[in-house]
Each structure stands twice: as C-alpha cells, then as structure tokens.
Short mmCIF file of C-alpha atoms in Angstrom, two decimals:
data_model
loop_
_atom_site.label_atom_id
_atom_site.label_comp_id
_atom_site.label_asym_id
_atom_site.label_seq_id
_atom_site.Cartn_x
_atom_site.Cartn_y
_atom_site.Cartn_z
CA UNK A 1 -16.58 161.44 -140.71
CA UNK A 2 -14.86 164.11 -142.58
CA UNK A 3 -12.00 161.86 -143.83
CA UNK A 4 -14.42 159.54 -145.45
CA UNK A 5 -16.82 162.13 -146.60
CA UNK A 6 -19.51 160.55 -145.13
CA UNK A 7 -23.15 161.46 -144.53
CA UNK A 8 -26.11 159.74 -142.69
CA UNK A 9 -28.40 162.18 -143.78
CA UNK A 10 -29.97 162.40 -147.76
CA UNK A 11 -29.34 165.39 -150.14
CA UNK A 12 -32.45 167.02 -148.92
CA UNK A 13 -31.37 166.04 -145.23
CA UNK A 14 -33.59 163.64 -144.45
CA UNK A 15 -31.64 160.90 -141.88
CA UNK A 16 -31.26 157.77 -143.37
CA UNK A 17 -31.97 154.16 -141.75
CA UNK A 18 -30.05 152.65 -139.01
CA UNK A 19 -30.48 149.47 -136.94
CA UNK A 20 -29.20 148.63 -133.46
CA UNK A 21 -27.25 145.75 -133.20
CA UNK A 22 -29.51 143.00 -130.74
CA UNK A 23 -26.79 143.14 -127.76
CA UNK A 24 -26.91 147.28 -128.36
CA UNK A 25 -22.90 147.73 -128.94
CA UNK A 26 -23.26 149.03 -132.55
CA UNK A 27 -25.67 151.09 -134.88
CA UNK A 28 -25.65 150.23 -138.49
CA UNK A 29 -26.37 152.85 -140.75
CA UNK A 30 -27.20 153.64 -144.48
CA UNK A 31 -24.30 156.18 -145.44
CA UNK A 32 -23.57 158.21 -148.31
CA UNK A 33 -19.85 158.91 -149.07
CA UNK A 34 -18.56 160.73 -152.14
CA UNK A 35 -21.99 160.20 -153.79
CA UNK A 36 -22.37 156.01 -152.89
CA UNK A 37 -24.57 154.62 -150.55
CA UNK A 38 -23.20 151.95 -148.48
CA UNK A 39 -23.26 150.63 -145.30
CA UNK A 40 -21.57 151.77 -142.12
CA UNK A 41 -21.56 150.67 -138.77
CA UNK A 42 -20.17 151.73 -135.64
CA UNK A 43 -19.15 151.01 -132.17
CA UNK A 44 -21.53 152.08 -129.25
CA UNK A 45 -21.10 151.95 -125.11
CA UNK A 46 -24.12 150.25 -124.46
CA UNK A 47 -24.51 152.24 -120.97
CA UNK A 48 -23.28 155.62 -122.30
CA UNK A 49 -24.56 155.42 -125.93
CA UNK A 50 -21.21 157.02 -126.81
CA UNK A 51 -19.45 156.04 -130.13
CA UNK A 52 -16.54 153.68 -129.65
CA UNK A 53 -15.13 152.80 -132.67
CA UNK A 54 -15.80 153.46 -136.61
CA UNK A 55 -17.58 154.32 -138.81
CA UNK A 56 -16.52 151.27 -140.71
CA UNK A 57 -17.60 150.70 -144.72
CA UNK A 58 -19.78 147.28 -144.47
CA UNK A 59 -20.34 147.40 -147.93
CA UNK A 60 -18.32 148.68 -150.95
CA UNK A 61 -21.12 147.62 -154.00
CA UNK A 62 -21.35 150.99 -156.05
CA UNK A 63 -25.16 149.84 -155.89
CA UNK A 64 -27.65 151.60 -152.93
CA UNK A 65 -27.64 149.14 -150.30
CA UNK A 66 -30.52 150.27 -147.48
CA UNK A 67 -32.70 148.79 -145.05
CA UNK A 68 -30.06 146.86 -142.78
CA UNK A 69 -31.89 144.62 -140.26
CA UNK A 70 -29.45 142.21 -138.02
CA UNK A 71 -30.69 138.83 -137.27
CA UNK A 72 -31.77 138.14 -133.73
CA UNK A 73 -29.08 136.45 -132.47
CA UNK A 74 -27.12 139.40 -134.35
CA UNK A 75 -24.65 137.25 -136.36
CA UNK A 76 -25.67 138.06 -139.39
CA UNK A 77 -27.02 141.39 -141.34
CA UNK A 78 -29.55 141.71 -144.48
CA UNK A 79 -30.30 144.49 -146.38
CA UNK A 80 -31.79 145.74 -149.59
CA UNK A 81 -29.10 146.10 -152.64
CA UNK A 82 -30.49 148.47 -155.56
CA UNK A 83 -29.72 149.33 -158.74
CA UNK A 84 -30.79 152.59 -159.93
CA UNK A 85 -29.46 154.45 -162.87
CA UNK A 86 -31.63 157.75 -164.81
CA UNK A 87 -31.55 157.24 -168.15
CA UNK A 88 -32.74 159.24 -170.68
CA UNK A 89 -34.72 157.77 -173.70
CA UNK A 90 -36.31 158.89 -176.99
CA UNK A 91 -39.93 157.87 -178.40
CA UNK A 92 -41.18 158.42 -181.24
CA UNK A 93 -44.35 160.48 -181.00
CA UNK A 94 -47.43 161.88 -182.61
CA UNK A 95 -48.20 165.84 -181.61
CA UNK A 96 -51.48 166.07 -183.37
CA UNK A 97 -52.68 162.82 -181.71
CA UNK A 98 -51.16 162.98 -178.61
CA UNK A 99 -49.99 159.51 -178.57
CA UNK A 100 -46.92 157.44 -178.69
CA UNK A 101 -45.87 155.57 -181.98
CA UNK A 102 -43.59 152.95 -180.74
CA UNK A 103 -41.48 151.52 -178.27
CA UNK A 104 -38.70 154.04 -176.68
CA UNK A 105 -34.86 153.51 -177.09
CA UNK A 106 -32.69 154.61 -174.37
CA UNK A 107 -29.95 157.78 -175.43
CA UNK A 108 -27.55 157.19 -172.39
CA UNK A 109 -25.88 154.31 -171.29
CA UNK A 110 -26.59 152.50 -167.64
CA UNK A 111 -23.36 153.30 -166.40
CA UNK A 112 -24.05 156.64 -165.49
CA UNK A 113 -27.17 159.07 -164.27
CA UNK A 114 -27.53 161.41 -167.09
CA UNK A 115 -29.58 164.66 -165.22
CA UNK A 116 -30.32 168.06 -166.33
CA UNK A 117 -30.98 167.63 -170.01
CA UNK A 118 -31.96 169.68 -172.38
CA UNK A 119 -32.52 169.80 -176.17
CA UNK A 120 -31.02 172.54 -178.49
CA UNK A 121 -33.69 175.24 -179.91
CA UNK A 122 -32.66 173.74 -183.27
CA UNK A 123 -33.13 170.41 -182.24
CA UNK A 124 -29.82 168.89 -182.99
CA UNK A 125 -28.01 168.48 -179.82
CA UNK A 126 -28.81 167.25 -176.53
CA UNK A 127 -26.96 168.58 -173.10
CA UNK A 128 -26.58 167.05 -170.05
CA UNK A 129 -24.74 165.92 -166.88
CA UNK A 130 -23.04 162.62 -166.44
CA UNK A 131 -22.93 161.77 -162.70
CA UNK A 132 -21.15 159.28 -161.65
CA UNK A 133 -20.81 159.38 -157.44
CA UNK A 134 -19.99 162.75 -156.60
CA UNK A 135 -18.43 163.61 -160.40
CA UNK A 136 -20.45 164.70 -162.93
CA UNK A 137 -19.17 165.53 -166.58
CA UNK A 138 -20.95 167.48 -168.74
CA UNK A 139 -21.56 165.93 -172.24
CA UNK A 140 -23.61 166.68 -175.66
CA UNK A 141 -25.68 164.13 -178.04
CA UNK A 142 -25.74 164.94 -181.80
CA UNK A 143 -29.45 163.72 -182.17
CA UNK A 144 -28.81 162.71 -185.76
CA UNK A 145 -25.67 160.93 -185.41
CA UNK A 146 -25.66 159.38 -181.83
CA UNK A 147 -21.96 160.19 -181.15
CA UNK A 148 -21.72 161.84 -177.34
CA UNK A 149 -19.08 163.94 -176.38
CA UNK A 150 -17.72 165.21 -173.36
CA UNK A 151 -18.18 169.00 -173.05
CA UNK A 152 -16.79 169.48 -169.83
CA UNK A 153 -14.49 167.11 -168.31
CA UNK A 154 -15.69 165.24 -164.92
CA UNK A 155 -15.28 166.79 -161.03
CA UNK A 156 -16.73 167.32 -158.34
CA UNK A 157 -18.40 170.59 -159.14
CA UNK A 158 -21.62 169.61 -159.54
CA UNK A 159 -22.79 171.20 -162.70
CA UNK A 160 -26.71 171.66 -162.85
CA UNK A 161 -29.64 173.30 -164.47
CA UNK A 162 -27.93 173.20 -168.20
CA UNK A 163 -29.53 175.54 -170.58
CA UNK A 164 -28.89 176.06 -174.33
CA UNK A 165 -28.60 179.61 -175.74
CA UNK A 166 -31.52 181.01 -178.10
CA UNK A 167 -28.60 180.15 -180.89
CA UNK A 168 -27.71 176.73 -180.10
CA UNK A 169 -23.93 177.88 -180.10
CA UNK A 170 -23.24 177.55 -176.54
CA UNK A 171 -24.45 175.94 -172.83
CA UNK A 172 -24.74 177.54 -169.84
CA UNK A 173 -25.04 176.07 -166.08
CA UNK A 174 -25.07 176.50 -162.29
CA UNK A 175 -22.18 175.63 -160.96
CA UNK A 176 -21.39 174.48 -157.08
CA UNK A 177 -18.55 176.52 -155.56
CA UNK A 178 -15.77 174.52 -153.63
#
C-alpha cells in the first residue's frame, strides 16, 4: 500500500466502495493513488478473510472510475467511469439588477482542476491552483489579456487557500509540509 500510495478511504476519510467477488476470493475496491481514482482489487482466503495477493491497478483511466459490481457468475466487472474537472468561468453581470447578462465563458482549461481562486483587489489578476493528481501548480490570469502563467512550478505540496495582498503585488498560501 505504501509503494503505490494508495488509499481506500476519501480526503475527508470516508471508505470508499468495494465489492466481493461472487465465489468470495477477492474484494474490489475504489482506490485513490497519487491523487487518481482507479480500481484495485485484491486476493482474499475465503475461510480466513486474510489478503492473499495485491492490491492490483484494474484500471489506469486518469478518469474516477467507482461503483464496481461483478457479474454473477463473476467473469466480468462494471463500473461507473467519470469525468470531472472544476473549472472556473466568467459571466458577465449586472450589480444593480442582480442578474446575469449573458452566457458564461470558461477561464481554465479542462485539463486541470483550477481550486482556490481568487481575484486581485485591483481586479487585474486572477490566482489559483492547478491540480493535476496529487501536483498542483500555482498560476495567475491577467483578466484583460487572458495569458496564464505559472507562478509556482508544480509538486506535490499542495498549495491552498491563495490570498492576494491589499496591494496586488504579491500571493500568499498554505502550504502542506512533506
């Protein structure tokens, strides 16, 4: 488990899903390793309940597969396969009304999450977190231009909670501890 990095449990440490398999020799589990969810099974004594063998990566898609249900003769194995990406987007908007003036256009690409954003006081910049897995990079939007850069080069650090100073001159963030 610690060589693959792999959890059963979510970030707030809720367990994930498993299935038996129909003869009761292996449990197939929803996994999470180095920020993917895949699917993992393993090898069980069917009179002991003892782990035999594994865990072995079912599934390598860098989508969320969940839900894994064997058939009933246990030869085959479905499961859910999800796509989910945070984006963040831009509408145009009315204060005094309240109200939306048009259709929203996205600011980030799908090939990331982009998390923790925030705007600069002046309104030109935008800060956030690029995670991709378990490595997030921290980059900046020039809201008039549209060019993103990369503030702080991608790891594993897990960069969170960005904030803009009173000035708009600099960022500051929590920052997990290895």
């Amino acid at each position: 488990l610690e060589r693959s990095a792999l959890s059963f449990r979510e970030v707030d440490g809720t367990p994930n899903a498993f299935t038996w398999s129909p003869r009761g020799n292996a449990l197939v589990f929803e996994g999470m390793s180095r920020g993917v969810h895949n699917l993992w099974k393993v090898g069980v004594d069917p009179q002991t309940l003892a782990w035999t063998r594994g865990p072995e990566r079912l599934t390598t898609s860098s989508d969320r597969n969940a839900r894994p249900r064997f058939s009933r003769d246990g030869t085959r194995l479905a499961f859910v396969s999800r796509r989910e990406r945070v984006r963040l987007w831009s509408f145009p908007f009315d204060p005094r009304m309240g109200r939306l003036l048009g259709a929203g256009e996205p600011l980030t690409p799908e090939t990331f999450d982009a998390l923790s954003p925030d705007v600069s006081p002046d309104g030109l910049r935008l800060v956030y977190t690029a995670q991709q897995g378990d490595v997030g990079a921290v980059r900046v939007r020039d809201m008039e231009t549209g060019a993103d850069t990369e503030l702080v080069k991608g790891d594993q650090r897990g960069r969170s909670v960005l904030r803009w100073a009173a000035d708009s001159r600099e960022v500051f963030y929590a920052r997990d501890v290895l």
